[in-house]
Short mmCIF file of C-alpha atoms in Angstrom, two decimals:
data_model
loop_
_atom_site.label_atom_id
_atom_site.label_comp_id
_atom_site.label_asym_id
_atom_site.label_seq_id
_atom_site.Cartn_x
_atom_site.Cartn_y
_atom_site.Cartn_z
CA MET A 1 -54.31 14.38 26.15
CA LYS A 2 -51.14 13.31 25.72
CA LYS A 3 -50.08 14.54 28.90
CA VAL A 4 -52.29 11.75 30.30
CA PHE A 5 -51.32 8.85 28.45
CA ILE A 6 -47.20 9.82 28.59
CA SER A 7 -46.81 11.79 32.39
CA THR A 8 -46.57 8.57 34.20
CA ALA A 9 -44.40 6.63 31.41
CA LEU A 10 -41.77 9.76 31.41
CA LEU A 11 -41.97 9.76 35.30
CA ILE A 12 -40.87 6.64 35.55
CA GLY A 13 -37.35 7.49 33.49
CA ILE A 14 -36.41 10.37 35.87
CA ILE A 15 -37.47 8.38 38.88
CA GLY A 16 -36.18 4.87 37.89
CA VAL A 17 -32.85 3.07 36.23
CA ALA A 18 -38.09 -7.15 35.74
CA GLN A 19 -39.66 -6.51 38.42
CA GLU A 20 -38.20 -9.32 39.75
CA HIS A 21 -35.61 -7.30 42.05
CA PHE A 22 -32.31 -8.76 42.98
CA SER A 23 -31.88 -10.63 40.49
CA GLY A 24 -28.86 -13.74 40.60
CA ILE A 25 -28.10 -12.81 44.57
CA ASN A 26 -31.42 -13.67 45.95
CA THR A 27 -30.38 -17.08 45.13
CA SER A 28 -27.03 -17.48 46.47
CA LYS A 29 -25.35 -20.13 48.42
CA ARG A 30 -24.23 -16.65 50.97
CA VAL A 31 -28.22 -16.71 52.66
CA GLY A 32 -29.54 -14.24 53.83
CA ILE A 33 -31.86 -11.84 53.85
CA LEU A 34 -33.00 -11.18 50.79
CA ASN A 35 -33.27 -15.04 49.73
CA ALA A 36 -35.78 -15.17 53.26
CA ASN A 37 -37.86 -12.49 51.25
CA ILE A 38 -38.41 -15.37 48.74
CA ASN A 39 -38.70 -17.35 51.11
CA PRO A 40 -39.44 -17.45 54.91
CA ALA A 41 -38.38 -20.86 55.14
CA GLU A 42 -34.61 -19.84 54.23
CA LEU A 43 -34.64 -18.28 57.43
CA ASN A 44 -33.45 -21.45 58.72
CA ASN A 45 -30.61 -21.82 56.00
CA LEU A 46 -29.34 -18.97 57.26
CA SER A 47 -25.22 -18.60 57.45
CA SER A 48 -24.66 -16.81 59.63
CA ASP A 49 -26.64 -17.09 63.23
CA PHE A 50 -27.09 -13.59 63.28
CA GLU A 51 -27.56 -11.38 60.01
CA VAL A 52 -28.20 -7.62 59.65
CA SER A 53 -29.13 -6.30 56.46
CA VAL A 54 -28.34 -2.45 56.46
CA PHE A 55 -29.73 -1.01 53.51
CA ASN A 56 -30.88 -2.83 50.28
CA PHE A 57 -31.80 -0.99 47.58
CA SER A 58 -33.51 -2.02 43.19
CA THR A 59 -34.96 -0.36 40.61
CA ASN A 60 -36.15 -1.56 37.15
CA ILE A 61 -38.22 -0.24 34.41
CA SER A 62 -39.13 -2.25 31.78
CA ASN A 63 -41.55 -1.42 28.78
CA ASN A 64 -42.85 -2.54 25.50
CA LYS A 65 -41.87 0.40 22.70
CA ILE A 66 -39.04 2.59 24.59
CA THR A 67 -35.24 0.79 23.91
CA PHE A 68 -32.57 1.85 27.33
CA ASN A 69 -30.33 3.88 24.05
CA GLU A 70 -33.87 5.94 22.78
CA LEU A 71 -35.01 5.95 26.48
CA VAL A 72 -32.11 7.94 27.53
CA ASN A 73 -31.51 10.07 24.63
CA GLY A 74 -34.96 11.37 25.36
CA SER A 75 -35.76 11.86 21.23
CA ASN A 76 -39.18 11.14 20.00
CA ILE A 77 -40.35 9.00 23.20
CA GLU A 78 -43.90 9.56 22.54
CA ASP A 79 -44.11 9.20 19.08
CA LYS A 80 -41.97 5.10 19.59
CA PHE A 81 -43.86 4.58 22.36
CA PHE A 82 -47.34 3.93 20.57
CA THR A 83 -45.87 2.06 17.49
CA GLY A 84 -46.54 -1.48 16.69
CA THR A 85 -50.19 -3.08 17.20
CA ASP A 86 -49.36 -4.97 21.26
CA PRO A 87 -51.25 -2.08 23.51
CA ALA A 88 -47.81 -0.19 24.83
CA ASN A 89 -46.57 -1.21 28.30
CA ILE A 90 -44.90 0.17 30.67
CA ARG A 91 -44.26 -0.45 34.48
CA LEU A 92 -41.73 0.65 36.98
CA ASP A 93 -40.53 -1.25 40.72
CA VAL A 94 -38.43 0.70 43.18
CA LEU A 95 -37.91 -1.01 46.19
CA ILE A 96 -36.22 0.10 49.41
CA ASN A 97 -35.23 -2.61 51.85
CA GLY A 98 -34.85 -0.29 55.42
CA PRO A 99 -32.95 -1.94 58.42
CA SER A 100 -34.05 -5.74 58.64
CA PHE A 101 -32.58 -8.81 61.10
CA ALA A 102 -32.68 -12.41 61.34
CA MET A 103 -31.77 -14.50 63.25
CA LYS A 104 -31.56 -18.86 63.93
CA TYR A 105 -31.42 -20.66 67.02
CA LYS A 106 -31.82 -24.78 67.28
CA LYS A 107 -34.45 -25.83 64.54
CA TRP A 108 -35.93 -22.49 64.59
CA GLY A 109 -34.84 -19.38 62.50
CA PHE A 110 -36.90 -14.95 62.61
CA GLY A 111 -35.85 -12.46 60.83
CA LEU A 112 -37.82 -8.41 61.30
CA PHE A 113 -37.74 -6.52 58.33
CA SER A 114 -39.14 -3.50 57.17
CA SER A 115 -39.57 -2.47 53.59
CA ALA A 116 -40.74 0.75 50.84
CA ASN A 117 -42.55 0.33 47.44
CA VAL A 118 -43.45 2.69 44.92
CA LYS A 119 -44.95 1.57 41.68
CA THR A 120 -45.83 4.09 38.58
CA ASN A 121 -47.17 1.75 35.49
CA ALA A 122 -48.66 2.90 31.70
CA ILE A 123 -51.28 -0.80 31.55
CA ASP A 124 -52.40 -1.62 28.06
CA VAL A 125 -52.38 1.54 26.76
CA ASP A 126 -54.64 1.53 23.09
CA VAL A 127 -51.53 2.41 20.08
CA ASN A 128 -53.93 3.92 17.70
CA LEU A 129 -55.61 6.23 20.67
CA GLY A 130 -51.74 6.93 22.02
CA ASP A 131 -50.79 7.32 18.00
CA ALA A 132 -53.63 10.01 17.80
CA LEU A 133 -53.10 11.97 21.14
CA THR A 134 -49.19 12.36 20.39
CA ASN A 135 -49.24 13.46 16.45
CA SER A 136 -50.30 15.78 13.70
CA PHE A 137 -52.39 13.22 12.01
CA VAL A 138 -54.97 15.10 9.85
CA GLY A 139 -57.95 12.19 9.73
CA SER A 140 -59.26 9.87 11.63
CA ALA A 141 -59.22 6.82 14.56
CA ALA A 142 -61.00 4.72 14.91
CA ILE A 143 -60.98 2.98 18.47
CA ASN A 144 -61.74 -0.59 19.37
CA SER A 145 -60.33 -1.14 22.62
CA ASN A 146 -61.29 -4.83 24.73
CA TYR A 147 -58.98 -4.49 27.57
CA ASN A 148 -58.50 -2.17 30.60
CA GLN A 149 -55.65 0.42 29.73
CA ARG A 150 -54.85 1.73 33.10
CA LEU A 151 -52.32 4.68 34.69
CA ASN A 152 -51.84 3.30 38.14
CA ALA A 153 -48.47 4.21 40.75
CA ALA A 154 -48.49 3.28 43.83
CA THR A 155 -47.22 3.55 46.97
CA TRP A 156 -46.83 1.85 50.55
CA GLY A 157 -44.27 0.60 53.65
CA GLU A 158 -43.87 -2.66 54.74
CA ILE A 159 -42.58 -4.62 58.55
CA GLY A 160 -42.86 -8.32 58.28
CA LEU A 161 -42.04 -10.33 61.04
CA ALA A 162 -41.12 -13.44 59.49
CA ALA A 163 -40.64 -17.69 61.69
CA SER A 164 -39.39 -20.41 59.60
CA ARG A 165 -39.36 -24.46 61.25
CA ASN A 166 -36.74 -27.35 60.89
CA ILE A 167 -39.32 -30.41 59.80
CA LEU A 168 -36.13 -32.64 59.13
CA ASP A 169 -32.35 -32.71 59.00
CA SER A 170 -30.62 -35.81 57.84
CA GLU A 171 -27.17 -37.36 57.01
CA LYS A 172 -28.55 -36.76 52.90
CA HIS A 173 -32.36 -34.36 53.07
CA ARG A 174 -33.66 -31.03 54.70
CA PHE A 175 -36.57 -29.35 54.78
CA ASN A 176 -38.27 -26.00 56.94
CA VAL A 177 -41.16 -24.95 56.29
CA GLY A 178 -41.43 -21.07 57.16
CA ALA A 179 -43.80 -18.16 57.14
CA THR A 180 -44.01 -13.92 57.04
CA VAL A 181 -46.78 -12.62 58.83
CA LYS A 182 -46.84 -8.09 57.27
CA PHE A 183 -48.18 -4.99 57.94
CA LEU A 184 -49.36 -2.50 55.95
CA PHE A 185 -48.97 1.11 55.95
CA PRO A 186 -50.07 3.15 52.79
CA GLY A 187 -48.87 5.69 51.42
CA SER A 188 -50.32 7.52 47.97
CA TYR A 189 -52.47 5.63 44.93
CA MET A 190 -53.23 7.06 41.78
CA ASN A 191 -55.55 4.82 39.50
CA LEU A 192 -57.16 5.71 36.01
CA GLY A 193 -58.86 2.98 33.51
CA VAL A 194 -60.17 3.23 30.21
CA SER A 195 -61.79 0.47 29.92
CA ASN A 196 -63.39 -1.28 26.95
CA LEU A 197 -63.49 1.62 24.82
CA LYS A 198 -64.95 2.25 21.89
CA GLY A 199 -65.19 5.37 19.74
CA THR A 200 -63.31 6.98 16.72
CA ILE A 201 -60.91 10.25 17.40
CA THR A 202 -60.83 12.87 14.50
CA ASN A 203 -58.08 15.26 13.94
CA THR A 204 -58.30 18.83 12.54
CA PHE A 205 -56.03 20.31 12.04
CA GLY A 206 -55.35 20.17 15.90
CA ASP A 207 -58.48 20.25 16.98
CA ILE A 208 -58.48 16.36 18.57
CA ASN A 209 -61.97 15.59 19.56
CA LEU A 210 -63.48 12.34 20.88
CA THR A 211 -66.90 10.73 18.92
CA ASN A 212 -69.37 7.66 18.89
CA ALA A 213 -67.96 6.73 22.76
CA THR A 214 -68.79 4.38 25.01
CA ALA A 215 -66.00 2.53 27.90
CA ASP A 216 -65.88 2.23 31.99
CA VAL A 217 -64.19 4.24 33.59
CA ASN A 218 -62.52 4.52 37.16
CA ILE A 219 -60.97 7.20 38.43
CA SER A 220 -59.66 6.63 42.48
CA TYR A 221 -56.71 7.99 44.12
CA SER A 222 -56.09 9.19 47.94
CA GLY A 223 -53.04 10.72 48.99
CA SER A 224 -50.69 13.50 47.33
CA LEU A 225 -50.24 10.93 44.35
CA ALA A 226 -54.14 13.09 43.66
CA ASP A 227 -52.47 16.27 43.15
CA ASN A 228 -49.65 15.87 41.03
CA TYR A 229 -48.14 12.41 39.67
CA THR A 230 -45.61 14.51 37.52
CA ASP A 231 -44.16 15.32 40.86
CA SER A 232 -40.85 13.18 42.34
CA SER A 233 -42.15 14.14 45.69
CA ASN A 234 -45.11 12.99 45.63
CA TYR A 235 -43.76 9.13 45.31
CA SER A 236 -41.64 9.23 49.30
CA LYS A 237 -44.79 9.82 50.89
CA LEU A 238 -44.47 5.54 51.87
CA PHE A 239 -45.84 5.51 55.63
CA ALA A 240 -48.38 8.50 55.55
CA GLY A 241 -51.40 6.21 55.90
CA GLY A 242 -50.37 4.01 58.82
CA LEU A 243 -51.15 0.78 60.42
CA ASN A 244 -54.16 -0.12 56.85
CA GLY A 245 -53.29 -3.55 55.93
CA PHE A 246 -52.07 -6.87 56.35
CA GLY A 247 -50.42 -9.60 54.11
CA ALA A 248 -49.43 -12.90 54.53
CA GLU A 249 -46.48 -15.33 52.68
CA ILE A 250 -45.94 -19.16 53.58
CA GLY A 251 -42.97 -21.29 52.34
CA VAL A 252 -41.05 -24.53 52.47
CA ASN A 253 -37.33 -24.62 51.40
CA TYR A 254 -35.85 -28.46 51.29
CA GLN A 255 -31.88 -29.77 50.72
CA LEU A 256 -30.38 -31.90 49.12
CA LYS A 257 -27.16 -32.42 50.89
CA GLU A 258 -23.14 -33.39 49.21
CA PRO A 259 -21.04 -35.99 52.31
CA LYS A 260 -18.67 -34.94 53.68
CA THR A 261 -15.90 -34.49 53.13
CA ASP A 262 -12.40 -35.41 54.43
CA GLU A 263 -11.66 -31.46 53.94
CA SER A 264 -15.22 -30.29 55.77
CA SER A 265 -17.25 -31.71 58.45
CA SER A 266 -20.13 -30.50 57.92
CA ASN A 267 -22.79 -30.84 54.59
CA GLY A 268 -22.84 -28.31 52.15
CA TYR A 269 -26.22 -29.31 49.54
CA LYS A 270 -25.66 -30.52 45.37
CA LEU A 271 -29.10 -28.08 45.17
CA ASN A 272 -31.31 -25.97 47.22
CA ALA A 273 -35.63 -25.22 46.04
CA GLY A 274 -37.99 -23.91 47.23
CA LEU A 275 -41.42 -22.84 47.09
CA SER A 276 -43.56 -19.83 48.19
CA PHE A 277 -46.65 -18.09 47.88
CA ARG A 278 -45.74 -14.17 48.74
CA ASN A 279 -47.49 -11.31 48.47
CA MET A 280 -51.65 -12.71 49.74
CA GLY A 281 -52.93 -9.29 50.90
CA THR A 282 -55.20 -6.13 51.36
CA MET A 283 -54.76 -2.44 52.63
CA SER A 284 -56.56 0.37 52.74
CA PHE A 285 -56.32 3.66 51.82
CA LYS A 286 -58.55 6.03 54.14
CA SER A 287 -56.62 9.69 53.55
CA GLU A 288 -58.83 12.92 53.91
CA ASN A 289 -58.91 13.32 50.23
CA ASN A 290 -60.00 9.48 49.25
CA VAL A 291 -61.94 9.30 46.37
CA ALA A 292 -62.72 5.40 44.07
CA THR A 293 -65.28 6.27 41.76
CA ASP A 294 -66.68 3.70 38.70
CA TYR A 295 -68.05 6.14 36.01
CA ASN A 296 -69.98 5.14 32.59
CA LEU A 297 -68.16 7.02 29.48
CA GLU A 298 -70.72 7.77 26.46
CA ILE A 299 -70.98 10.17 23.99
CA GLN A 300 -73.45 9.80 21.14
CA GLY A 301 -74.79 12.01 17.93
CA PHE A 302 -73.19 14.90 17.30
CA GLU A 303 -71.44 15.47 20.77
CA ALA A 304 -68.11 14.98 21.02
CA LEU A 305 -65.40 14.78 23.73
CA ASN A 306 -62.60 18.42 23.08
CA LEU A 307 -59.28 16.55 23.70
CA ASN A 308 -57.39 19.32 23.61
CA GLN A 309 -58.71 20.68 27.37
CA PHE A 310 -56.42 17.78 28.89
CA ASP A 311 -53.03 19.47 27.26
CA GLY A 312 -52.41 21.26 31.04
CA SER A 313 -53.66 18.63 33.52
CA GLU A 314 -51.13 17.10 35.99
CA SER A 315 -53.22 15.22 38.56
CA ILE A 316 -55.86 13.01 38.32
CA THR A 317 -58.29 15.38 40.17
CA ASP A 318 -58.06 17.10 36.36
CA ILE A 319 -58.27 15.10 35.29
CA GLU A 320 -61.73 14.47 36.54
CA THR A 321 -63.22 17.10 36.25
CA ILE A 322 -62.27 17.88 33.07
CA LEU A 323 -64.59 14.52 32.49
CA VAL A 324 -67.23 15.71 34.82
CA ASN A 325 -67.54 18.55 33.33
CA SER A 326 -68.38 17.40 30.41
CA GLY A 327 -71.42 16.26 31.09
CA TYR A 328 -70.31 12.68 29.79
CA LEU A 329 -69.36 11.09 33.15
CA THR A 330 -72.36 8.22 34.15
CA VAL A 331 -71.67 7.18 37.94
CA GLU A 332 -72.25 4.01 38.68
CA ASN A 333 -71.29 3.52 42.56
CA THR A 334 -68.94 5.60 44.03
CA SER A 335 -66.98 5.00 48.37
CA LYS A 336 -64.90 6.29 49.97
CA ASP A 337 -62.01 4.59 51.34
CA PHE A 338 -60.78 1.40 49.29
CA LYS A 339 -58.78 -1.57 49.51
CA ILE A 340 -56.44 -2.65 46.52
CA LYS A 341 -54.70 -6.17 46.79
CA LEU A 342 -51.27 -6.85 46.51
CA PRO A 343 -49.87 -7.93 43.62
CA ALA A 344 -49.64 -11.68 44.39
CA VAL A 345 -47.66 -13.73 43.41
CA ILE A 346 -45.96 -17.70 43.28
CA ASN A 347 -42.35 -18.51 43.63
CA ALA A 348 -40.28 -21.61 42.81
CA TYR A 349 -36.20 -21.83 42.35
CA VAL A 350 -33.71 -24.57 42.31
CA ASP A 351 -29.83 -23.90 43.02
CA TYR A 352 -27.51 -26.84 42.18
CA HIS A 353 -24.05 -27.22 42.88
CA ILE A 354 -22.77 -27.78 39.82
CA HIS A 355 -18.06 -28.78 41.29
CA ASN A 356 -16.56 -26.45 42.47
CA LYS A 357 -17.59 -23.18 43.36
CA TRP A 358 -19.72 -23.18 40.31
CA TYR A 359 -23.77 -23.32 40.62
CA ILE A 360 -26.32 -22.19 38.34
CA SER A 361 -29.98 -21.66 39.85
CA ALA A 362 -33.25 -21.42 38.07
CA TYR A 363 -36.03 -19.30 39.06
CA THR A 364 -39.87 -17.99 38.52
CA GLN A 365 -41.98 -15.82 40.25
CA GLN A 366 -45.70 -16.11 37.94
CA LYS A 367 -48.68 -14.64 39.50
CA LEU A 368 -52.00 -15.24 40.91
CA ALA A 369 -54.29 -13.20 40.04
CA ASP A 370 -54.97 -10.77 36.87
CA ASP A 371 -53.46 -7.23 37.68
CA SER A 372 -55.02 -5.25 34.95
CA GLU A 373 -58.51 -4.52 37.38
CA ASN A 374 -58.55 -1.87 38.80
CA ASP A 375 -57.66 -2.60 43.03
CA PHE A 376 -54.44 -4.82 41.83
CA THR A 377 -51.57 -3.40 42.15
CA THR A 378 -49.01 -5.12 39.77
CA ILE A 379 -46.09 -6.98 39.01
CA GLN A 380 -44.67 -9.31 35.98
CA ASN A 381 -43.96 -12.93 35.45
CA VAL A 382 -40.00 -13.94 35.13
CA ILE A 383 -38.02 -16.07 34.74
CA THR A 384 -34.32 -16.60 34.93
CA VAL A 385 -31.36 -18.63 35.13
CA THR A 386 -27.90 -17.76 36.88
CA PRO A 387 -24.91 -18.84 36.19
CA ARG A 388 -22.71 -18.05 39.39
CA PHE A 389 -18.90 -18.25 40.50
CA SER A 390 -19.39 -18.63 44.51
CA GLY A 391 -17.06 -18.46 47.10
CA LYS A 392 -17.53 -17.87 50.76
CA HIS A 393 -16.11 -14.02 50.97
CA TYR A 394 -17.04 -13.71 46.92
CA GLU A 395 -19.02 -14.35 43.71
CA VAL A 396 -20.14 -13.37 40.34
CA TYR A 397 -23.10 -14.19 38.18
CA VAL A 398 -25.11 -13.76 34.74
CA PRO A 399 -28.91 -13.33 35.15
CA PHE A 400 -30.61 -14.64 32.19
CA SER A 401 -33.78 -14.02 32.42
CA GLN A 402 -37.49 -13.54 30.10
CA ASN A 403 -40.14 -11.38 31.29
CA GLU A 404 -43.72 -10.06 30.69
CA VAL A 405 -43.12 -7.08 28.89
CA SER A 406 -39.13 -6.90 27.88
CA ASP A 407 -38.45 -9.55 27.01
CA PHE A 408 -35.20 -10.66 26.69
CA THR A 409 -32.28 -9.70 29.82
CA THR A 410 -29.02 -9.81 30.16
CA GLY A 411 -26.59 -9.49 32.91
CA PHE A 412 -24.28 -9.19 35.74
CA GLY A 413 -23.85 -8.75 39.36
CA PHE A 414 -21.06 -9.63 41.97
CA ARG A 415 -20.70 -9.95 46.05
CA LEU A 416 -17.75 -8.98 47.98
CA GLY A 417 -17.48 -9.45 51.81
CA GLY A 418 -21.59 -8.07 52.57
CA PHE A 419 -21.17 -5.50 50.55
CA PHE A 420 -23.23 -6.30 46.48
CA MET A 421 -24.54 -4.90 43.29
CA GLY A 422 -26.47 -6.16 40.09
CA SER A 423 -27.95 -5.78 37.03
CA SER A 424 -30.89 -8.03 35.35
CA SER A 425 -30.34 -6.48 32.36
CA ILE A 426 -26.93 -4.25 32.08
CA ILE A 427 -25.23 -6.66 29.17
CA THR A 428 -28.07 -6.71 26.96
CA ALA A 429 -29.22 -2.79 27.89
CA VAL A 430 -25.16 -2.13 26.75
CA ILE A 431 -25.10 -4.65 23.53
CA ASN A 432 -28.11 -5.25 22.19
CA ASP A 433 -30.24 -2.04 23.61
CA SER A 434 -33.24 -3.70 25.13
CA THR A 435 -36.32 -2.48 26.68
CA GLN A 436 -35.38 -2.15 29.87
CA ALA A 437 -32.68 -1.00 32.05
CA ASP A 438 -32.36 -1.94 36.23
CA ILE A 439 -30.01 -2.11 38.81
CA TYR A 440 -29.07 -3.09 42.40
CA LEU A 441 -27.12 -3.17 45.08
CA GLY A 442 -27.01 -3.16 49.53
CA PHE A 443 -25.11 -3.83 52.47
CA ARG A 444 -25.82 -6.15 54.92
CA PHE A 445 -23.66 -8.02 57.25
CA GLY A 446 -23.77 -12.09 59.04
CA ILE A 447 -22.42 -12.74 63.15
#
């Protein structure tokens, strides 16, 4: 049974190393496609008339239990993951931006983007349940969870078409609006949700049983993730489902310009601010092995569910088969095809020109809905402040972030020509041994 609750967490450590991608560089004064990804209205502010993004990659892992060194060393991870009283969480988010193009012409800006997403999460796992399943204690543990415990994974691809329009461009002020339409290509999906679990776990010298239990259980899967959630190759099916969803993003952008100087005939900005609503949409999973089923779990009297039989399970279908064969599940409803909602967020940011080449920006990402429901992919709330030293062809910056799951992190990044590389947590990971690690890099050029 231990595998059921920790395999996803351990897999994260294998395929990824926060969930604000490209932290620090995405609000750079060198405006490009990364800026437009968080606000399509930024297309009118492109630093060149044409921009080509060759390849960008970002991977983030964060949790609220295991430090970076503990994850690298791999010692007693299962025991440490279920310590304390707060539910255990671990989140992986991988974003790959493929070839993309943007341009501006007169009062218009346009963009064509491509990207691939991988998300893997263990969400709100009850520490008493986890501790009972992963440690060799002898006795009983009462479980009384009032939330939805989830193991969840999803992969999908996106192609986006974006446009922006300049509404005002005066001596002191500049105002743009923009929108993006996303074409979504669901890849694969897996969700095990166990909400409102009440019961007792008894461990008698390694014989583990669940008794006097009730819960609502959701089991959903589609594509390769139905087969084996511990096989990293199953997370590579990013566009397998074809075009089966749409999304939308809208944004506004305002600049307070600096006065023209003798050295420059064009205005830079004193302040650049933006607000956007992102990831609004759904995608339908329609693979041949699709299924989404809501069950009611009920174990009464002298009945008991032997949890040891889950030890060899490596897929969501293995888990479902064992549970169904136990006779303790009752089907509430089931469907062949199902829709999953994107992790909708609101983004707001401001970049302030302090003096000469010194800037400081503040950025926030706040989710618009409760992503603990079974039909949501997940995202985190993030607040980031980034001081930077920025020239035309180079830039160095240090992001300071407050993350919903991993708390406070500090990182470092740089831009040199079209190449950039950074992390929002490398400093705290090395010095403070934080519970988050991430890295990103990429190359783009302007014409």
